[in-house]
Amino acid sequence: MSDFLPTGIQLSYLIAASLFFVGLKRLGSPATARQGNLIASIAMLIAVVATLLDRQVLNYQMILIGVAIGSVIGAIAAQRVAMTAMPQMVGLFNGLGGAASALVAMGEFWRYFGMTAEPGLDATITVLLGVLIGGVTFTGSLVAFAKLQGLISGSPITFPLQQPFNAALLVSFLLGSGYLIATAPTPSLFLGLVGISSLLGITFVIPIGGGDMPVVISLLNSFSGLAASAAGFVVMNNMLIIAGALVGASGLILTVIMCKGMNRSLANVLFAAFGTGEGTAAASGGGGKTEKVVRSIDPEEGAMMLGYARSVAVVPGYGMAVAQAQHAVRELADQLDKLGVEVKYAIHPVAGRMPGHMNVLLAEANVPYDQLYDMDDINPQLEQTDVALVIGANDVVNPSARTQQDSPIYGMPIIDVDKAKHTIVIKRSLSTGFAGVDNDLFYRDKTMMLFGSAKDMVGKLVAEVKQL
């Protein structure tokens, strides 16, 4: 039995690692994402059980109590959280992962401090990396959560010499770490380094606007994986190293995809303090125009345009999420389908406040996966589309991104709704989006504005379409 157990542990780790790869692959498609999440969860269960059998556990009762408490909290949170609050929940979970990794590193330092022999160089470095990455992830994620939850302003929070101050914090951590490695470990210096890493997480995220949260959440997710990997090196657990590396790599890949979707570099997202965070009403136009004409319609006219169309492309945005209009949108699509209208959903990669935000909301409303189209797939079809229905989206459908070189969103890939035969935009007002620039789409000859709450207006469209 004693010979079999180590072999069984390693086989369990191999199975868990393989399942992690399969689960991650399945997460790449909305149609298989739930299955991928289940597979990855089973892999983590196998890894946890194998680790508990592999290590000398002091108190199984306390571990089981912790598992029970965490499971209850997780189940309740998952059931009660609104889909519109999912970005905040993801950000909070990233932070908790970073905190766990930092606590593991701190616990290991205290274990070394109580030993007569000093820890080796490799052990000290891994502990310090765990503290740095875990601390930044924890406090940075809390700031991201607070911005998304509205506890603090979603606008960039800046102060003079902010980036030099952040650089000074990082240099201070590195110098303090060097001193700690070169001399006998002291608790006061170590706690000071913990404080610096925590402060760095706050000052790192506060200058980033709420509209850039998809990128920040992806990056912090990557950080949480790196922190977990560092914790794996601290406790010498291969499975934790592998799992953390997978999360870190996938989070970084997703971050790059998000930046590409906005045609901005990661450095620009992190350091440019981009956007106002809150839209303001558009005043006079740009591009030499002093007056702009807006064509508005009522729900009855909108229903007639939709009901008598052959094809409709629905473009959801953050306004749909705020109004929680996804179920009403699904009902509208069902009514149009009964009239023989082909309905597709055009999804921009950075629409919403987290990667895949629109996909998650539409999945909650049981929208068929085969009706969801990525931006690159739907754009070539929009010229043949009768009506593009924009619900709460703004910057991601702004045509000036293609032509206006002085615009802050110039070059950003957009969904080409202006190329459809007709466009209906549901929006409360002519306010700007996160970028703070006027949307030229609102004033195009083929654009009709339907002013009001997304949920209210879509509900009225449903009622009108039923009467056709």
Coordinates of C-alpha atoms in Angstrom, one line a residue:
M1 CA 0.0 0.0 0.0
S2 CA 2.8 2.4 0.9
D3 CA 4.4 1.8 -2.5
F4 CA 1.2 2.1 -4.4
L5 CA 0.1 5.4 -2.8
P6 CA 2.9 7.7 -4.3
T7 CA 2.3 6.2 -7.7
G8 CA -1.5 6.7 -7.3
I9 CA -0.9 10.3 -6.3
Q10 CA 1.2 11.0 -9.4
L11 CA -1.3 9.2 -11.7
S12 CA -4.1 11.3 -10.1
Y13 CA -2.1 14.5 -10.8
L14 CA -1.6 13.3 -14.4
I15 CA -5.3 12.7 -14.8
A16 CA -6.2 16.0 -13.2
A17 CA -3.8 17.9 -15.5
S18 CA -5.2 16.2 -18.6
L19 CA -8.7 17.1 -17.5
F20 CA -7.7 20.7 -17.0
F21 CA -6.5 20.8 -20.6
V22 CA -9.7 19.3 -21.9
G23 CA -11.9 21.6 -19.7
L24 CA -9.9 24.7 -20.9
K25 CA -10.4 23.6 -24.5
R26 CA -14.2 23.2 -24.0
L27 CA -14.4 26.6 -22.4
G28 CA -13.5 28.1 -25.8
S29 CA -17.0 27.8 -27.1
P30 CA -20.3 28.9 -25.6
A31 CA -21.9 25.6 -26.7
T32 CA -19.4 23.5 -24.6
A33 CA -18.5 26.0 -21.9
R34 CA -20.7 24.5 -19.2
Q35 CA -19.3 21.0 -19.9
G36 CA -15.7 22.5 -19.8
N37 CA -16.4 24.1 -16.4
L38 CA -17.7 20.8 -15.0
I39 CA -14.7 18.9 -16.3
A40 CA -12.3 21.4 -14.8
S41 CA -14.1 21.2 -11.5
I42 CA -13.8 17.4 -11.4
A43 CA -10.1 17.8 -12.2
M44 CA -9.7 20.2 -9.3
L45 CA -11.5 17.8 -6.9
I46 CA -9.2 15.0 -8.0
A47 CA -6.2 17.3 -7.4
V48 CA -7.3 18.4 -3.9
V49 CA -8.1 14.8 -2.8
A50 CA -4.8 13.6 -4.1
T51 CA -2.9 16.4 -2.3
L52 CA -4.6 15.7 1.0
L53 CA -3.6 12.0 0.7
D54 CA -0.1 13.0 -0.3
R55 CA 0.6 15.4 2.5
Q56 CA 0.8 15.0 6.3
V57 CA -2.4 16.8 7.3
L58 CA -2.6 18.0 10.9
N59 CA -6.4 18.3 11.2
Y60 CA -8.8 16.8 8.6
Q61 CA -11.8 18.1 10.6
M62 CA -10.8 21.8 10.1
I63 CA -10.2 21.2 6.4
L64 CA -13.6 19.6 6.0
I65 CA -15.2 22.4 7.9
G66 CA -13.5 24.9 5.7
V67 CA -14.6 23.0 2.5
A68 CA -18.2 22.9 3.8
I69 CA -18.2 26.7 4.6
G70 CA -16.7 27.6 1.3
S71 CA -19.0 25.4 -0.6
V72 CA -22.1 26.9 1.0
I73 CA -20.9 30.4 0.4
G74 CA -20.0 29.6 -3.2
A75 CA -23.4 27.9 -3.9
I76 CA -25.4 30.8 -2.4
A77 CA -23.3 33.4 -4.2
A78 CA -23.7 31.6 -7.6
Q79 CA -27.5 31.3 -7.1
R80 CA -28.1 34.8 -6.0
V81 CA -25.8 36.9 -8.0
A82 CA -27.4 38.8 -10.9
M83 CA -26.0 38.1 -14.3
T84 CA -25.3 41.9 -14.6
A85 CA -23.1 41.6 -11.5
M86 CA -21.1 38.6 -12.8
P87 CA -18.1 40.9 -13.7
Q88 CA -17.9 42.0 -10.1
M89 CA -18.1 38.4 -8.9
V90 CA -15.3 37.3 -11.3
G91 CA -13.1 40.2 -10.1
L92 CA -13.8 39.3 -6.5
F93 CA -12.9 35.6 -7.1
N94 CA -9.6 36.7 -8.8
G95 CA -8.8 38.7 -5.7
L96 CA -9.6 35.8 -3.3
G97 CA -7.3 33.5 -5.4
G98 CA -4.5 36.1 -5.1
A99 CA -5.1 36.4 -1.3
A100 CA -5.0 32.7 -0.8
S101 CA -1.6 32.5 -2.7
A102 CA -0.2 35.4 -0.6
L103 CA -1.4 33.8 2.6
V104 CA 0.4 30.5 1.6
A105 CA 3.6 32.4 1.0
M106 CA 3.2 34.3 4.3
G107 CA 2.6 31.1 6.2
E108 CA 5.6 29.5 4.7
F109 CA 7.8 32.5 5.7
W110 CA 6.6 32.2 9.2
R111 CA 7.4 28.5 9.2
Y112 CA 10.9 29.3 7.9
F113 CA 11.3 32.0 10.6
G114 CA 10.5 29.5 13.3
M115 CA 13.2 27.0 12.1
T116 CA 16.7 27.1 13.3
A117 CA 18.1 26.7 9.8
E118 CA 17.7 29.6 7.4
P119 CA 15.6 28.9 4.2
G120 CA 17.4 28.5 0.9
L121 CA 17.6 31.2 -1.8
D122 CA 15.1 29.5 -4.0
A123 CA 12.6 29.1 -1.2
T124 CA 12.9 32.8 -0.2
I125 CA 12.5 34.0 -3.8
T126 CA 9.3 31.9 -4.4
V127 CA 7.8 33.2 -1.1
L128 CA 8.5 36.8 -2.1
L129 CA 7.1 36.3 -5.6
G130 CA 4.0 34.8 -4.0
V131 CA 3.6 37.8 -1.8
L132 CA 4.1 40.3 -4.6
I133 CA 1.8 38.7 -7.2
G134 CA -0.8 37.6 -4.7
G135 CA -0.9 41.0 -2.9
V136 CA -1.2 43.0 -6.2
T137 CA -3.9 40.6 -7.4
F138 CA -5.9 40.8 -4.1
T139 CA -6.1 44.6 -3.7
G140 CA -6.2 45.3 -7.4
S141 CA -9.2 43.0 -7.8
L142 CA -10.9 44.6 -4.8
V143 CA -10.5 48.0 -6.6
A144 CA -11.9 46.5 -9.8
F145 CA -14.8 45.1 -7.9
A146 CA -15.5 48.4 -6.2
K147 CA -15.4 50.3 -9.6
L148 CA -17.8 47.8 -11.2
Q149 CA -20.1 47.7 -8.2
G150 CA -20.3 51.5 -8.1
L151 CA -18.7 51.8 -4.6
I152 CA -16.1 54.1 -6.1
S153 CA -16.1 56.1 -9.3
G154 CA -15.6 54.2 -12.5
S155 CA -13.7 57.1 -13.9
P156 CA -9.9 56.9 -13.8
I157 CA -8.6 58.1 -10.5
T158 CA -5.3 59.9 -11.0
F159 CA -2.8 62.0 -9.1
P160 CA 0.5 63.8 -10.0
L161 CA 3.5 61.6 -10.7
Q162 CA 1.3 58.5 -10.4
Q163 CA 3.3 56.2 -12.6
P164 CA 6.7 57.2 -11.1
F165 CA 5.1 56.5 -7.7
N166 CA 4.1 53.0 -8.8
A167 CA 7.5 52.4 -10.2
A168 CA 9.0 53.6 -6.8
L169 CA 6.8 51.1 -5.0
L170 CA 8.0 48.3 -7.2
V171 CA 11.6 49.3 -6.8
S172 CA 11.2 49.5 -3.0
F173 CA 9.8 46.0 -3.0
L174 CA 12.7 44.7 -5.0
L175 CA 15.3 46.5 -2.9
G176 CA 13.6 45.3 0.3
S177 CA 13.5 41.7 -1.1
G178 CA 17.2 41.9 -1.9
Y179 CA 18.0 43.1 1.6
L180 CA 15.8 40.3 3.1
I181 CA 17.6 37.7 1.0
A182 CA 21.0 39.1 1.9
T183 CA 20.4 39.3 5.7
A184 CA 18.6 37.3 8.3
P185 CA 14.8 37.3 7.7
T186 CA 13.0 39.8 9.9
P187 CA 9.2 39.8 10.4
S188 CA 8.9 43.6 10.3
L189 CA 10.7 43.9 6.9
F190 CA 8.6 41.0 5.5
L191 CA 5.4 42.7 6.7
G192 CA 6.5 45.9 5.1
L193 CA 6.9 44.1 1.8
V194 CA 3.4 42.7 2.2
G195 CA 2.1 46.2 2.7
I196 CA 4.0 47.5 -0.4
S197 CA 2.6 44.8 -2.6
S198 CA -0.9 45.5 -1.3
L199 CA -0.6 49.3 -1.9
L200 CA 0.8 48.6 -5.4
G201 CA -2.3 46.7 -6.3
I202 CA -4.5 49.6 -5.4
T203 CA -2.4 52.3 -7.2
F204 CA -2.1 50.0 -10.2
V205 CA -5.8 49.7 -10.9
I206 CA -7.4 53.0 -9.7
P207 CA -6.2 54.9 -12.9
I208 CA -8.0 52.5 -15.1
G209 CA -11.5 53.4 -16.2
G210 CA -14.5 51.2 -15.7
G211 CA -14.9 50.6 -19.5
D212 CA -11.5 49.0 -19.6
M213 CA -12.5 46.4 -16.9
P214 CA -12.7 43.5 -19.4
V215 CA -9.0 43.9 -20.0
V216 CA -8.2 44.4 -16.3
I217 CA -10.2 41.4 -15.2
S218 CA -8.5 39.2 -17.8
L219 CA -5.1 40.5 -16.6
L220 CA -5.9 40.0 -12.9
N221 CA -7.1 36.5 -13.7
S222 CA -3.7 35.9 -15.3
F223 CA -2.1 37.3 -12.2
S224 CA -4.1 35.0 -9.9
G225 CA -2.8 32.0 -11.9
L226 CA 0.8 33.2 -11.6
A227 CA 0.2 33.7 -7.9
A228 CA -1.1 30.1 -7.6
S229 CA 2.0 28.9 -9.6
A230 CA 4.2 30.7 -7.2
A231 CA 2.4 29.1 -4.3
G232 CA 2.9 25.8 -5.9
F233 CA 6.7 26.4 -5.9
V234 CA 6.5 27.5 -2.3
V235 CA 4.8 24.3 -1.1
M236 CA 6.4 22.1 -3.9
N237 CA 3.2 20.9 -5.4
N238 CA 3.4 20.1 -9.1
M239 CA -0.4 20.1 -9.6
L240 CA -0.7 23.6 -8.3
I241 CA 2.1 24.8 -10.5
I242 CA 0.5 23.3 -13.6
A243 CA -3.0 24.7 -12.8
G244 CA -1.7 28.1 -12.0
A245 CA 0.3 28.2 -15.2
L246 CA -2.7 27.3 -17.2
V247 CA -4.8 30.1 -15.6
G248 CA -1.9 32.5 -16.1
A249 CA -1.4 31.7 -19.7
S250 CA -5.1 31.6 -20.7
G251 CA -5.7 34.9 -18.9
L252 CA -2.8 36.5 -20.7
I253 CA -4.0 35.2 -24.1
L254 CA -7.5 36.6 -23.3
T255 CA -6.0 39.9 -22.3
V256 CA -4.2 40.2 -25.7
I257 CA -7.5 39.3 -27.5
M258 CA -9.3 42.1 -25.5
C259 CA -6.6 44.6 -26.4
K260 CA -6.8 43.6 -30.1
G261 CA -10.6 44.0 -29.9
M262 CA -10.0 47.7 -28.9
N263 CA -7.0 48.2 -31.2
R264 CA -5.1 49.4 -28.1
S265 CA -1.9 48.2 -26.5
L266 CA -1.9 46.8 -23.0
A267 CA 0.3 49.7 -21.9
N268 CA -2.3 52.1 -23.2
V269 CA -5.0 50.4 -21.3
L270 CA -3.0 50.3 -18.0
F271 CA -1.3 53.7 -18.1
A272 CA -3.3 56.1 -20.3
A273 CA -6.2 56.7 -17.8
F274 CA -8.5 56.4 -20.8
G275 CA -12.2 57.3 -20.9
T276 CA -14.5 59.2 -18.6
G277 CA -16.3 56.2 -17.1
E278 CA -19.6 58.0 -17.4
G279 CA -21.2 59.2 -20.6
T280 CA -22.3 62.8 -21.0
A281 CA -24.8 64.2 -23.4
A282 CA -23.4 65.0 -26.8
A283 CA -23.4 68.7 -27.6
S284 CA -22.6 70.0 -31.0
G285 CA -21.2 67.6 -33.5
G286 CA -17.6 67.2 -34.7
G287 CA -16.1 66.9 -38.1
G288 CA -17.1 70.4 -39.1
K289 CA -20.8 70.0 -38.4
T290 CA -22.6 72.5 -36.2
E291 CA -26.0 70.9 -36.2
K292 CA -26.9 67.2 -36.3
V293 CA -30.2 65.7 -37.2
V294 CA -31.6 62.8 -35.2
R295 CA -34.4 60.6 -36.5
S296 CA -36.4 59.1 -33.8
I297 CA -39.2 56.5 -34.0
D298 CA -41.8 55.0 -31.6
P299 CA -42.1 51.3 -30.7
E300 CA -44.9 50.8 -33.2
E301 CA -42.8 52.0 -36.1
G302 CA -39.8 50.0 -34.8
A303 CA -42.0 46.9 -34.6
M304 CA -43.1 47.3 -38.2
M305 CA -39.5 47.7 -39.4
L306 CA -38.5 44.5 -37.6
G307 CA -41.6 42.5 -38.3
Y308 CA -41.5 43.0 -42.1
A309 CA -37.7 42.5 -42.4
R310 CA -36.2 39.3 -43.7
S311 CA -33.1 39.4 -41.5
V312 CA -32.3 41.2 -38.2
A313 CA -29.0 41.5 -36.5
V314 CA -29.2 42.2 -32.7
V315 CA -26.2 44.0 -31.3
P316 CA -26.2 43.9 -27.4
G317 CA -24.2 46.2 -25.3
Y318 CA -23.6 47.2 -21.7
G319 CA -27.0 49.1 -21.7
M320 CA -28.7 45.8 -22.2
A321 CA -26.9 44.4 -19.2
V322 CA -27.7 47.3 -16.9
A323 CA -31.4 47.2 -17.9
Q324 CA -31.4 43.4 -17.5
A325 CA -33.2 43.2 -20.9
Q326 CA -31.8 39.9 -22.1
H327 CA -35.0 37.9 -21.5
A328 CA -37.1 40.6 -23.3
V329 CA -34.6 40.4 -26.2
R330 CA -35.0 36.7 -26.4
E331 CA -38.8 37.1 -26.4
L332 CA -38.6 39.6 -29.2
A333 CA -36.4 37.3 -31.3
D334 CA -38.9 34.4 -30.7
Q335 CA -41.8 36.6 -32.0
L336 CA -39.8 37.7 -35.0
D337 CA -38.9 34.0 -35.7
K338 CA -42.6 33.2 -35.8
L339 CA -43.0 35.8 -38.5
G340 CA -40.2 34.2 -40.5
V341 CA -37.6 36.8 -39.7
E342 CA -34.0 35.4 -39.4
V343 CA -32.4 36.7 -36.2
K344 CA -28.7 36.8 -35.4
Y345 CA -26.8 38.2 -32.5
A346 CA -23.6 40.2 -33.2
I347 CA -21.1 40.0 -30.3
H348 CA -18.2 42.5 -30.0
P349 CA -15.3 41.0 -28.0
V350 CA -15.2 43.9 -25.5
A351 CA -18.9 44.7 -25.2
G352 CA -19.8 44.8 -21.5
R353 CA -17.6 44.7 -18.4
M354 CA -15.9 41.4 -18.7
P355 CA -14.8 39.0 -21.4
G356 CA -17.8 37.2 -22.8
H357 CA -20.2 39.3 -20.8
M358 CA -22.8 39.4 -23.6
N359 CA -22.5 35.7 -24.2
V360 CA -23.2 35.0 -20.5
L361 CA -26.3 37.2 -20.5
L362 CA -27.7 35.7 -23.6
A363 CA -27.0 32.2 -22.4
E364 CA -29.0 33.0 -19.3
A365 CA -31.9 33.9 -21.5
N366 CA -31.5 30.6 -23.4
V367 CA -30.6 32.2 -26.7
P368 CA -29.5 29.4 -29.1
Y369 CA -25.7 29.2 -29.4
D370 CA -25.9 29.0 -33.2
Q371 CA -27.5 32.4 -33.3
L372 CA -24.4 34.0 -31.7
Y373 CA -21.9 35.5 -34.2
D374 CA -18.5 37.0 -33.4
M375 CA -17.7 40.4 -34.9
D376 CA -15.5 39.0 -37.7
D377 CA -18.2 36.5 -38.7
I378 CA -21.2 38.9 -38.7
N379 CA -19.6 42.0 -40.3
P380 CA -19.5 40.6 -43.9
Q381 CA -23.2 39.8 -43.6
L382 CA -24.4 43.2 -42.4
E383 CA -24.7 44.7 -45.9
Q384 CA -27.4 42.1 -46.7
T385 CA -29.1 42.6 -43.3
D386 CA -32.4 44.5 -43.4
V387 CA -32.3 45.8 -39.8
A388 CA -29.5 46.1 -37.3
L389 CA -31.0 46.5 -33.8
V390 CA -28.5 48.1 -31.4
I391 CA -29.4 47.7 -27.7
G392 CA -27.3 49.7 -25.3
A393 CA -24.0 49.5 -27.4
N394 CA -22.1 52.7 -28.2
D395 CA -18.4 52.8 -28.9
V396 CA -18.3 49.3 -30.4
V397 CA -20.7 50.5 -33.2
N398 CA -19.3 54.0 -33.7
P399 CA -18.3 54.5 -37.4
S400 CA -15.9 57.3 -36.6
A401 CA -13.5 54.5 -35.4
R402 CA -12.9 53.8 -39.1
T403 CA -12.5 57.4 -40.4
Q404 CA -11.8 60.0 -37.8
Q405 CA -8.1 59.9 -37.1
D406 CA -8.2 62.3 -34.2
S407 CA -10.8 60.1 -32.4
P408 CA -9.5 58.2 -29.3
I409 CA -11.2 55.1 -30.7
Y410 CA -9.7 55.4 -34.2
G411 CA -8.7 52.0 -35.5
M412 CA -10.8 50.1 -33.1
P413 CA -12.6 47.2 -34.8
I414 CA -16.3 47.8 -34.7
I415 CA -19.5 46.0 -35.7
D416 CA -20.5 47.6 -39.0
V417 CA -24.2 48.2 -38.2
D418 CA -24.0 51.4 -40.4
K419 CA -23.7 49.1 -43.4
A420 CA -27.1 47.5 -42.7
K421 CA -30.1 48.7 -44.8
H422 CA -31.6 50.2 -41.6
T423 CA -30.4 50.6 -38.1
I424 CA -32.5 51.0 -34.9
V425 CA -30.6 52.2 -31.8
I426 CA -32.3 51.7 -28.4
K427 CA -30.7 54.2 -26.0
R428 CA -31.8 56.5 -23.1
S429 CA -30.2 59.6 -24.7
L430 CA -27.5 60.7 -27.0
S431 CA -24.9 60.4 -24.3
T432 CA -21.4 59.3 -25.2
G433 CA -19.9 55.9 -24.4
F434 CA -16.9 55.1 -22.2
A435 CA -14.5 56.8 -24.7
G436 CA -16.3 60.1 -24.2
V437 CA -16.7 60.7 -28.0
D438 CA -19.9 61.4 -29.9
N439 CA -21.3 58.5 -31.9
D440 CA -21.7 59.4 -35.6
L441 CA -24.0 56.5 -36.0
F442 CA -26.8 58.3 -34.3
Y443 CA -27.0 60.9 -37.1
R444 CA -26.8 58.7 -40.1
D445 CA -29.7 58.8 -42.6
K446 CA -30.4 55.1 -42.1
T447 CA -30.4 55.3 -38.3
M448 CA -33.5 55.5 -36.2
M449 CA -33.3 56.3 -32.5
L450 CA -35.7 54.6 -30.0
F451 CA -35.2 56.5 -26.8
G452 CA -35.8 54.8 -23.5
S453 CA -34.7 52.0 -21.2
A454 CA -33.6 48.9 -23.1
K455 CA -35.9 46.6 -21.1
D456 CA -38.9 49.0 -21.5
M457 CA -38.4 49.6 -25.2
V458 CA -37.8 46.0 -26.1
G459 CA -40.9 45.0 -24.1
K460 CA -43.0 47.5 -26.1
L461 CA -41.5 46.2 -29.3
V462 CA -42.6 42.7 -28.3
A463 CA -46.1 43.9 -27.6
E464 CA -46.3 45.7 -31.0
V465 CA -44.8 42.8 -33.0
K466 CA -47.4 40.4 -31.5
Q467 CA -50.1 42.5 -33.1
L468 CA -48.6 42.3 -36.6

